[in-house]
Amino acid sequence: MWEPAAEGVMRLPSGRTVRGRGLRQGIPEGPAPEFGLYLLGRKPEAVAWGSRWLRWPDFRLPADRAEAADALRDAWRRAASERVEIACGGGYGRTGTALACLAVLDGVPADRAVGYVREHYARRAVETPWQRRFVRRFG
């Protein structure tokens, strides 16, 4: 698990921690993730840790919602004992949406999950109305 005070790390109500980041900003200092979930419109570059790619174009929703639900549940389960990061290009829209879905899995009511992520991760998280709707319907 991540140290809660580390850059971009969000603590879920259960105590699980997940690091969100923008890939364009590079890898932060400190320990490497043990698993990464990458939300991009095209396949990302290889990393030295376990990872999964979810096709998710910028400002949009995941191309395959069933696959997205599976990937997000996997990331949430792993976060109980591993350093998990979730990242997209900028680290706000897709990453924030995914973090809000993890908050739902962790017990935050779906209608409050976006607010939770904006308070505990980044004020700019979850950028579009359809991303907010995706979170409200997730579960």
Coordinates of C-alpha atoms in Angstrom, one line a residue:
M1 CA 0.0 0.0 0.0
W2 CA 1.0 3.6 -0.5
E3 CA 1.8 6.1 2.2
P4 CA -1.3 8.3 2.4
A5 CA 0.8 11.5 2.3
A6 CA 2.5 10.5 -1.0
E7 CA 1.9 12.6 -4.1
G8 CA -1.4 11.7 -5.8
V9 CA -2.4 9.1 -3.2
M10 CA -6.0 8.8 -2.3
R11 CA -7.2 6.9 0.8
L12 CA -10.5 5.1 0.5
P13 CA -12.8 4.7 3.5
S14 CA -11.6 1.1 4.1
G15 CA -8.0 2.3 4.4
R16 CA -6.9 1.1 1.0
T17 CA -4.7 3.6 -0.9
V18 CA -4.5 4.2 -4.6
R19 CA -2.2 6.5 -6.5
G20 CA -3.7 8.5 -9.3
R21 CA -1.5 10.3 -11.8
G22 CA -1.1 11.8 -15.2
L23 CA 1.3 9.9 -17.4
R24 CA 2.4 13.1 -19.1
Q25 CA 3.9 14.2 -15.7
G26 CA 6.2 11.2 -15.5
I27 CA 6.8 8.8 -12.6
P28 CA 6.8 10.4 -9.2
E29 CA 9.7 9.8 -6.8
G30 CA 9.4 7.1 -4.3
P31 CA 8.5 3.4 -4.6
A32 CA 7.2 2.0 -7.9
P33 CA 3.7 0.6 -8.2
E34 CA 3.2 -3.1 -7.9
F35 CA 0.3 -2.9 -10.4
G36 CA -0.9 -0.2 -12.7
L37 CA -4.2 0.3 -14.5
Y38 CA -3.7 2.6 -17.5
L39 CA -6.7 4.3 -19.1
L40 CA -5.8 5.4 -22.6
G41 CA -7.1 5.4 -26.2
R42 CA -4.0 3.5 -27.3
K43 CA -1.8 0.8 -25.8
P44 CA 0.7 2.4 -23.4
E45 CA 4.4 1.8 -23.2
A46 CA 5.6 -1.2 -21.2
V47 CA 6.3 -0.7 -17.5
A48 CA 8.5 -2.7 -15.1
W49 CA 5.5 -3.8 -12.9
G50 CA 2.3 -5.6 -13.5
S51 CA -0.2 -3.7 -15.5
R52 CA -3.4 -3.7 -17.4
W53 CA -4.6 -1.4 -20.2
L54 CA -8.1 -0.3 -20.5
R55 CA -9.1 1.3 -23.8
W56 CA -10.6 4.6 -22.7
P57 CA -10.3 7.6 -25.1
D58 CA -9.7 11.1 -23.6
F59 CA -12.9 12.9 -22.3
R60 CA -14.9 9.8 -23.1
L61 CA -16.0 6.5 -21.4
P62 CA -14.4 3.1 -21.5
A63 CA -14.8 1.3 -24.9
D64 CA -16.0 -1.9 -23.1
R65 CA -17.9 -1.2 -19.9
A66 CA -17.9 -4.8 -18.8
E67 CA -14.1 -5.0 -19.1
A68 CA -13.9 -1.6 -17.3
A69 CA -15.9 -3.0 -14.4
D70 CA -13.7 -6.1 -14.2
A71 CA -10.5 -4.0 -14.3
L72 CA -11.7 -1.6 -11.7
R73 CA -12.8 -4.4 -9.3
D74 CA -9.4 -6.0 -9.9
A75 CA -7.6 -2.8 -9.0
W76 CA -9.7 -2.3 -5.9
R77 CA -9.0 -5.9 -4.7
R78 CA -5.3 -5.4 -5.3
A79 CA -5.2 -2.1 -3.4
A80 CA -5.9 -4.0 -0.2
S81 CA -2.3 -5.3 -0.2
E82 CA -0.4 -3.8 -3.2
R83 CA 0.7 -0.4 -4.4
V84 CA -1.8 0.3 -7.2
E85 CA -1.8 3.3 -9.5
I86 CA -4.4 4.4 -11.9
A87 CA -3.3 6.7 -14.6
C88 CA -4.4 8.4 -17.8
G89 CA -2.8 11.2 -19.8
G90 CA -3.6 14.2 -17.6
G91 CA -4.6 12.4 -14.4
Y92 CA -8.0 14.1 -13.9
G93 CA -10.9 13.0 -16.1
R94 CA -10.4 9.2 -16.7
T95 CA -8.3 8.7 -13.6
G96 CA -10.7 10.6 -11.4
T97 CA -13.7 8.7 -12.9
A98 CA -11.9 5.4 -12.1
L99 CA -11.0 6.5 -8.6
A100 CA -14.6 7.5 -8.0
C101 CA -15.7 4.0 -9.1
L102 CA -13.2 2.5 -6.7
A103 CA -14.8 4.7 -4.0
V104 CA -18.2 3.2 -4.9
L105 CA -16.7 -0.3 -4.6
D106 CA -15.4 0.8 -1.2
G107 CA -18.8 1.8 0.1
V108 CA -19.1 5.5 -0.8
P109 CA -22.6 6.1 -2.2
A110 CA -22.5 6.5 -6.0
D111 CA -24.1 9.9 -5.8
R112 CA -21.3 11.1 -3.5
A113 CA -18.3 9.4 -5.0
V114 CA -17.3 12.3 -7.4
G115 CA -17.3 14.7 -4.4
Y116 CA -15.3 12.2 -2.4
V117 CA -12.6 12.0 -5.1
R118 CA -12.6 15.8 -5.6
E119 CA -12.0 16.3 -1.9
H120 CA -9.4 13.5 -1.4
Y121 CA -7.6 13.4 -4.7
A122 CA -8.0 16.5 -7.0
R123 CA -10.6 19.2 -7.3
R124 CA -10.5 18.8 -11.1
A125 CA -11.3 15.1 -11.0
V126 CA -14.1 13.7 -13.3
E127 CA -14.3 16.2 -16.1
T128 CA -17.4 15.6 -18.1
P129 CA -21.1 15.1 -17.4
W130 CA -21.0 11.6 -18.9
Q131 CA -18.1 10.6 -16.7
R132 CA -20.2 11.8 -13.6
R133 CA -23.1 9.7 -14.9
F134 CA -20.9 6.7 -15.4
V135 CA -19.9 6.9 -11.7
R136 CA -23.5 7.3 -10.5
R137 CA -24.5 4.2 -12.5
F138 CA -21.4 2.1 -11.5
G139 CA -21.7 -0.6 -8.9

